[in-house]
């Protein structure tokens, strides 16, 4: 019966488009369950391998395409983990009756040793449990079986373990704000960020549910410590992170209690309940994003422009600010989310004006407005319509005489934004501009998006609107969006995880090409710049533009001469008049440029 439940659950995930499980992924999933004695353990591993391979071969893992309903990958990842656990539990439930009578717990021996070590200091059993629960890796999931082994009632074990597991979490969330500690913990934080990358997706409610499920499912790589580090790195509000982690710890405690007291069947029941709750919250609860749409959605007659001006700006509050490039990137780039409570409305492709605090040294007047392309859709990263996002590179100046950065010449506004903390105020104007808007009336329109560095910002809004959010534009879109991004090296890539996910989910509608100047060579053996990467596809780009595609350029103004020289060279080789060709694109509003 248990095996049948697991197989049905896996079939359900298969039809949703979840990737197939491999036998190795199942074998490396260490779940705290009663197992056979060591003499029969190897035979069980072999049976588990064969069983998982048969499931993987039998299930119809479909390929996702553009016509599928958009999926919330966070939910699928959580459900996939639950499915792995259920599969293992169900298989072990079919083991011989003699094996089922065994009472040993896989990592209980380590737990006993740790418990006895702490007991040697004269600590009470409750204090020992709390200490074990506070340890990374072990946490509550390892402490609950130890508490039962000690002979304590579960009504004492569970509260002590929950308390102990939560004690280090608050300090972690605050201590990680220290830059020295972040550098010291860099390898651990990288692993935590990779494991928890999907937790910052969606509304605050979905972030909360995702984090609670991540912490609550007792599998390798999850737990309160990893969840806390991931939530911090992803910029989740502290209150949301703490409450979600607490809920996850309690859930993990209940699951471990069920497994410890009721065996495999109790674990199956607890994990099934968690999987159903997660699925209901993250899949069924997802609503279409359509409350900020025009009627029809492609009508641009009412695009908001300069709603807030210099003399009457809007004051927003920072929700989160985090570095989004690796250690070898040329400079620091941050992703900043600003809350407006829904009062600062904009469209994809527009810019936000920011007035940095303070006054100019030369005349004591307020600083001038700086424009930044908005890096989110009108619904914001939380999909509530109450936030907007910026992608900002910290502007610094290296003085050759000082052989150090000259603080007197640093960018005032970019440094202000990159240094902001949750709750800081940001004075905003705008939104500004219409030149970078997407024409959405024809859903078959192709978009060619060319960016250097933080010029990627508007395209993040484009891609999220077309492929990630449940907008009318996404539902209708049948064209191809082609993104070119030029940066120095792999560590300087921006939002790569998002692009790769969209590329995987919509291979027929999204293309991605990088120009990494310090890692790639062009066909002449020189550095690979954005124009060199575009030249590799020159014929296809010209054909698309002749067929009505729109091309966008955003980034440093120094990118344009090289690009235009390349396009002119291609036009000349085709016997075309470049100036007339470009004039035609501009007259049809197919040519969009926003450089700085």
PDB file of N, CA and C in Angstrom, residues 515-568:
ATOM      1  N   UNK A 515      28.389  37.358 -23.709  1.00  0.00           N
ATOM      2  CA  UNK A 515      29.697  37.799 -24.198  1.00  0.00           C
ATOM      3  C   UNK A 515      30.548  38.094 -22.973  1.00  0.00           C
ATOM      4  N   UNK A 516      31.489  37.222 -22.679  1.00  0.00           N
ATOM      5  CA  UNK A 516      32.349  37.370 -21.495  1.00  0.00           C
ATOM      6  C   UNK A 516      33.727  37.824 -21.967  1.00  0.00           C
ATOM      7  N   UNK A 517      33.997  39.121 -21.857  1.00  0.00           N
ATOM      8  CA  UNK A 517      35.173  39.717 -22.491  1.00  0.00           C
ATOM      9  C   UNK A 517      36.494  39.167 -21.957  1.00  0.00           C
ATOM     10  N   UNK A 518      36.521  38.722 -20.712  1.00  0.00           N
ATOM     11  CA  UNK A 518      37.775  38.228 -20.133  1.00  0.00           C
ATOM     12  C   UNK A 518      37.877  36.710 -20.131  1.00  0.00           C
ATOM     13  N   UNK A 519      36.883  36.051 -20.683  1.00  0.00           N
ATOM     14  CA  UNK A 519      36.904  34.585 -20.697  1.00  0.00           C
ATOM     15  C   UNK A 519      36.712  33.999 -22.093  1.00  0.00           C
ATOM     16  N   UNK A 520      36.194  34.780 -23.027  1.00  0.00           N
ATOM     17  CA  UNK A 520      35.917  34.275 -24.369  1.00  0.00           C
ATOM     18  C   UNK A 520      36.700  35.074 -25.405  1.00  0.00           C
ATOM     19  N   UNK A 521      36.897  34.457 -26.561  1.00  0.00           N
ATOM     20  CA  UNK A 521      37.563  35.129 -27.676  1.00  0.00           C
ATOM     21  C   UNK A 521      36.605  35.237 -28.853  1.00  0.00           C
ATOM     22  N   UNK A 522      36.719  36.347 -29.594  1.00  0.00           N
ATOM     23  CA  UNK A 522      35.920  36.489 -30.809  1.00  0.00           C
ATOM     24  C   UNK A 522      36.619  35.757 -31.953  1.00  0.00           C
ATOM     25  N   UNK A 523      36.017  35.801 -33.126  1.00  0.00           N
ATOM     26  CA  UNK A 523      36.549  35.026 -34.246  1.00  0.00           C
ATOM     27  C   UNK A 523      37.924  35.514 -34.719  1.00  0.00           C
ATOM     28  N   UNK A 524      38.301  36.729 -34.293  1.00  0.00           N
ATOM     29  CA  UNK A 524      39.614  37.277 -34.660  1.00  0.00           C
ATOM     30  C   UNK A 524      40.666  36.994 -33.584  1.00  0.00           C
ATOM     31  N   UNK A 525      40.263  36.329 -32.519  1.00  0.00           N
ATOM     32  CA  UNK A 525      41.207  36.019 -31.460  1.00  0.00           C
ATOM     33  C   UNK A 525      41.287  37.080 -30.378  1.00  0.00           C
ATOM     34  N   UNK A 526      40.478  38.123 -30.496  1.00  0.00           N
ATOM     35  CA  UNK A 526      40.464  39.181 -29.496  1.00  0.00           C
ATOM     36  C   UNK A 526      39.417  38.918 -28.428  1.00  0.00           C
ATOM     37  N   UNK A 527      39.217  39.888 -27.552  1.00  0.00           N
ATOM     38  CA  UNK A 527      38.223  39.741 -26.490  1.00  0.00           C
ATOM     39  C   UNK A 527      36.815  39.729 -27.068  1.00  0.00           C
ATOM     40  N   UNK A 528      35.968  38.964 -26.437  1.00  0.00           N
ATOM     41  CA  UNK A 528      34.588  38.840 -26.892  1.00  0.00           C
ATOM     42  C   UNK A 528      33.731  39.934 -26.264  1.00  0.00           C
ATOM     43  N   UNK A 529      33.382  40.918 -27.076  1.00  0.00           N
ATOM     44  CA  UNK A 529      32.489  41.975 -26.624  1.00  0.00           C
ATOM     45  C   UNK A 529      31.089  41.731 -27.188  1.00  0.00           C
ATOM     46  N   UNK A 530      30.139  42.513 -26.716  1.00  0.00           N
ATOM     47  CA  UNK A 530      28.749  42.279 -27.073  1.00  0.00           C
ATOM     48  C   UNK A 530      28.528  42.317 -28.585  1.00  0.00           C
ATOM     49  N   UNK A 531      29.199  43.249 -29.285  1.00  0.00           N
ATOM     50  CA  UNK A 531      29.024  43.343 -30.739  1.00  0.00           C
ATOM     51  C   UNK A 531      29.583  42.115 -31.455  1.00  0.00           C
ATOM     52  N   UNK A 532      30.634  41.512 -30.870  1.00  0.00           N
ATOM     53  CA  UNK A 532      31.209  40.299 -31.466  1.00  0.00           C
ATOM     54  C   UNK A 532      30.240  39.125 -31.357  1.00  0.00           C
ATOM     55  N   UNK A 533      29.588  39.019 -30.203  1.00  0.00           N
ATOM     56  CA  UNK A 533      28.618  37.942 -30.022  1.00  0.00           C
ATOM     57  C   UNK A 533      27.424  38.129 -30.963  1.00  0.00           C
ATOM     58  N   UNK A 534      26.969  39.373 -31.110  1.00  0.00           N
ATOM     59  CA  UNK A 534      25.857  39.635 -32.027  1.00  0.00           C
ATOM     60  C   UNK A 534      26.245  39.334 -33.476  1.00  0.00           C
ATOM     61  N   UNK A 535      27.487  39.629 -33.832  1.00  0.00           N
ATOM     62  CA  UNK A 535      27.939  39.412 -35.212  1.00  0.00           C
ATOM     63  C   UNK A 535      27.875  37.937 -35.596  1.00  0.00           C
ATOM     64  N   UNK A 536      28.018  37.032 -34.608  1.00  0.00           N
ATOM     65  CA  UNK A 536      27.925  35.603 -34.880  1.00  0.00           C
ATOM     66  C   UNK A 536      26.550  35.233 -35.425  1.00  0.00           C
ATOM     67  N   UNK A 537      25.551  36.048 -35.102  1.00  0.00           N
ATOM     68  CA  UNK A 537      24.176  35.770 -35.539  1.00  0.00           C
ATOM     69  C   UNK A 537      23.644  36.893 -36.422  1.00  0.00           C
ATOM     70  N   UNK A 538      24.551  37.586 -37.115  1.00  0.00           N
ATOM     71  CA  UNK A 538      24.177  38.783 -37.873  1.00  0.00           C
ATOM     72  C   UNK A 538      23.053  38.524 -38.869  1.00  0.00           C
ATOM     73  N   UNK A 539      23.157  37.457 -39.649  1.00  0.00           N
ATOM     74  CA  UNK A 539      22.136  37.185 -40.662  1.00  0.00           C
ATOM     75  C   UNK A 539      20.770  36.975 -40.019  1.00  0.00           C
ATOM     76  N   UNK A 540      20.744  36.213 -38.919  1.00  0.00           N
ATOM     77  CA  UNK A 540      19.477  35.930 -38.248  1.00  0.00           C
ATOM     78  C   UNK A 540      18.880  37.195 -37.636  1.00  0.00           C
ATOM     79  N   UNK A 541      19.743  38.044 -37.080  1.00  0.00           N
ATOM     80  CA  UNK A 541      19.255  39.299 -36.486  1.00  0.00           C
ATOM     81  C   UNK A 541      18.655  40.197 -37.557  1.00  0.00           C
ATOM     82  N   UNK A 542      19.348  40.325 -38.696  1.00  0.00           N
ATOM     83  CA  UNK A 542      18.830  41.165 -39.785  1.00  0.00           C
ATOM     84  C   UNK A 542      17.503  40.608 -40.300  1.00  0.00           C
ATOM     85  N   UNK A 543      17.418  39.293 -40.437  1.00  0.00           N
ATOM     86  CA  UNK A 543      16.177  38.693 -40.926  1.00  0.00           C
ATOM     87  C   UNK A 543      15.020  38.940 -39.967  1.00  0.00           C
ATOM     88  N   UNK A 544      15.296  38.812 -38.676  1.00  0.00           N
ATOM     89  CA  UNK A 544      14.247  39.055 -37.690  1.00  0.00           C
ATOM     90  C   UNK A 544      13.775  40.507 -37.731  1.00  0.00           C
ATOM     91  N   UNK A 545      14.726  41.434 -37.831  1.00  0.00           N
ATOM     92  CA  UNK A 545      14.358  42.854 -37.881  1.00  0.00           C
ATOM     93  C   UNK A 545      13.559  43.169 -39.149  1.00  0.00           C
ATOM     94  N   UNK A 546      13.948  42.563 -40.247  1.00  0.00           N
ATOM     95  CA  UNK A 546      13.191  42.763 -41.492  1.00  0.00           C
ATOM     96  C   UNK A 546      11.780  42.208 -41.377  1.00  0.00           C
ATOM     97  N   UNK A 547      11.608  41.213 -40.495  1.00  0.00           N
ATOM     98  CA  UNK A 547      10.285  40.597 -40.310  1.00  0.00           C
ATOM     99  C   UNK A 547       9.470  41.291 -39.219  1.00  0.00           C
ATOM    100  N   UNK A 548      10.012  42.376 -38.650  1.00  0.00           N
ATOM    101  CA  UNK A 548       9.236  43.147 -37.679  1.00  0.00           C
ATOM    102  C   UNK A 548       9.670  43.040 -36.236  1.00  0.00           C
ATOM    103  N   UNK A 549      10.790  42.361 -35.974  1.00  0.00           N
ATOM    104  CA  UNK A 549      11.266  42.240 -34.596  1.00  0.00           C
ATOM    105  C   UNK A 549      11.664  43.605 -34.048  1.00  0.00           C
ATOM    106  N   UNK A 550      11.609  43.736 -32.722  1.00  0.00           N
ATOM    107  CA  UNK A 550      12.058  44.959 -32.050  1.00  0.00           C
ATOM    108  C   UNK A 550      13.382  44.686 -31.369  1.00  0.00           C
ATOM    109  N   UNK A 551      14.342  45.615 -31.482  1.00  0.00           N
ATOM    110  CA  UNK A 551      15.642  45.453 -30.869  1.00  0.00           C
ATOM    111  C   UNK A 551      15.862  46.545 -29.829  1.00  0.00           C
ATOM    112  N   UNK A 552      16.390  46.141 -28.671  1.00  0.00           N
ATOM    113  CA  UNK A 552      16.579  47.046 -27.539  1.00  0.00           C
ATOM    114  C   UNK A 552      18.055  47.055 -27.143  1.00  0.00           C
ATOM    115  N   UNK A 553      18.545  48.239 -26.775  1.00  0.00           N
ATOM    116  CA  UNK A 553      19.904  48.392 -26.290  1.00  0.00           C
ATOM    117  C   UNK A 553      19.867  49.140 -24.962  1.00  0.00           C
ATOM    118  N   UNK A 554      20.529  48.589 -23.950  1.00  0.00           N
ATOM    119  CA  UNK A 554      20.561  49.254 -22.650  1.00  0.00           C
ATOM    120  C   UNK A 554      21.894  48.958 -21.974  1.00  0.00           C
ATOM    121  N   UNK A 555      22.533  50.012 -21.450  1.00  0.00           N
ATOM    122  CA  UNK A 555      23.816  49.850 -20.779  1.00  0.00           C
ATOM    123  C   UNK A 555      24.660  51.089 -20.959  1.00  0.00           C
ATOM    124  N   UNK A 556      25.965  50.928 -20.826  1.00  0.00           N
ATOM    125  CA  UNK A 556      26.879  52.046 -20.989  1.00  0.00           C
ATOM    126  C   UNK A 556      26.855  52.539 -22.436  1.00  0.00           C
ATOM    127  N   UNK A 557      26.879  53.878 -22.588  1.00  0.00           N
ATOM    128  CA  UNK A 557      26.775  54.435 -23.943  1.00  0.00           C
ATOM    129  C   UNK A 557      27.946  54.031 -24.832  1.00  0.00           C
ATOM    130  N   UNK A 558      29.052  53.608 -24.203  1.00  0.00           N
ATOM    131  CA  UNK A 558      30.203  53.172 -24.985  1.00  0.00           C
ATOM    132  C   UNK A 558      29.954  51.903 -25.773  1.00  0.00           C
ATOM    133  N   UNK A 559      28.847  51.210 -25.502  1.00  0.00           N
ATOM    134  CA  UNK A 559      28.550  49.985 -26.243  1.00  0.00           C
ATOM    135  C   UNK A 559      28.054  50.266 -27.658  1.00  0.00           C
ATOM    136  N   UNK A 560      27.425  51.415 -27.851  1.00  0.00           N
ATOM    137  CA  UNK A 560      26.732  51.670 -29.110  1.00  0.00           C
ATOM    138  C   UNK A 560      27.646  51.843 -30.326  1.00  0.00           C
ATOM    139  N   UNK A 561      28.777  52.583 -30.249  1.00  0.00           N
ATOM    140  CA  UNK A 561      29.624  52.711 -31.452  1.00  0.00           C
ATOM    141  C   UNK A 561      30.078  51.372 -32.009  1.00  0.00           C
ATOM    142  N   UNK A 562      30.520  50.476 -31.136  1.00  0.00           N
ATOM    143  CA  UNK A 562      30.975  49.162 -31.602  1.00  0.00           C
ATOM    144  C   UNK A 562      29.846  48.372 -32.234  1.00  0.00           C
ATOM    145  N   UNK A 563      28.652  48.441 -31.645  1.00  0.00           N
ATOM    146  CA  UNK A 563      27.500  47.711 -32.180  1.00  0.00           C
ATOM    147  C   UNK A 563      27.089  48.278 -33.536  1.00  0.00           C
ATOM    148  N   UNK A 564      27.047  49.600 -33.615  1.00  0.00           N
ATOM    149  CA  UNK A 564      26.632  50.218 -34.876  1.00  0.00           C
ATOM    150  C   UNK A 564      27.659  49.985 -35.980  1.00  0.00           C
ATOM    151  N   UNK A 565      28.939  49.992 -35.628  1.00  0.00           N
ATOM    152  CA  UNK A 565      29.972  49.688 -36.623  1.00  0.00           C
ATOM    153  C   UNK A 565      29.808  48.258 -37.143  1.00  0.00           C
ATOM    154  N   UNK A 566      29.502  47.353 -36.234  1.00  0.00           N
ATOM    155  CA  UNK A 566      29.305  45.963 -36.639  1.00  0.00           C
ATOM    156  C   UNK A 566      28.092  45.844 -37.553  1.00  0.00           C
ATOM    157  N   UNK A 567      26.980  46.460 -37.170  1.00  0.00           N
ATOM    158  CA  UNK A 567      25.772  46.393 -37.989  1.00  0.00           C
ATOM    159  C   UNK A 567      25.989  47.027 -39.359  1.00  0.00           C
ATOM    160  N   UNK A 568      26.733  48.131 -39.385  1.00  0.00           N
ATOM    161  CA  UNK A 568      27.008  48.801 -40.664  1.00  0.00           C
ATOM    162  C   UNK A 568      27.854  47.896 -41.563  1.00  0.00           C
TER     163      UNK A 568
END
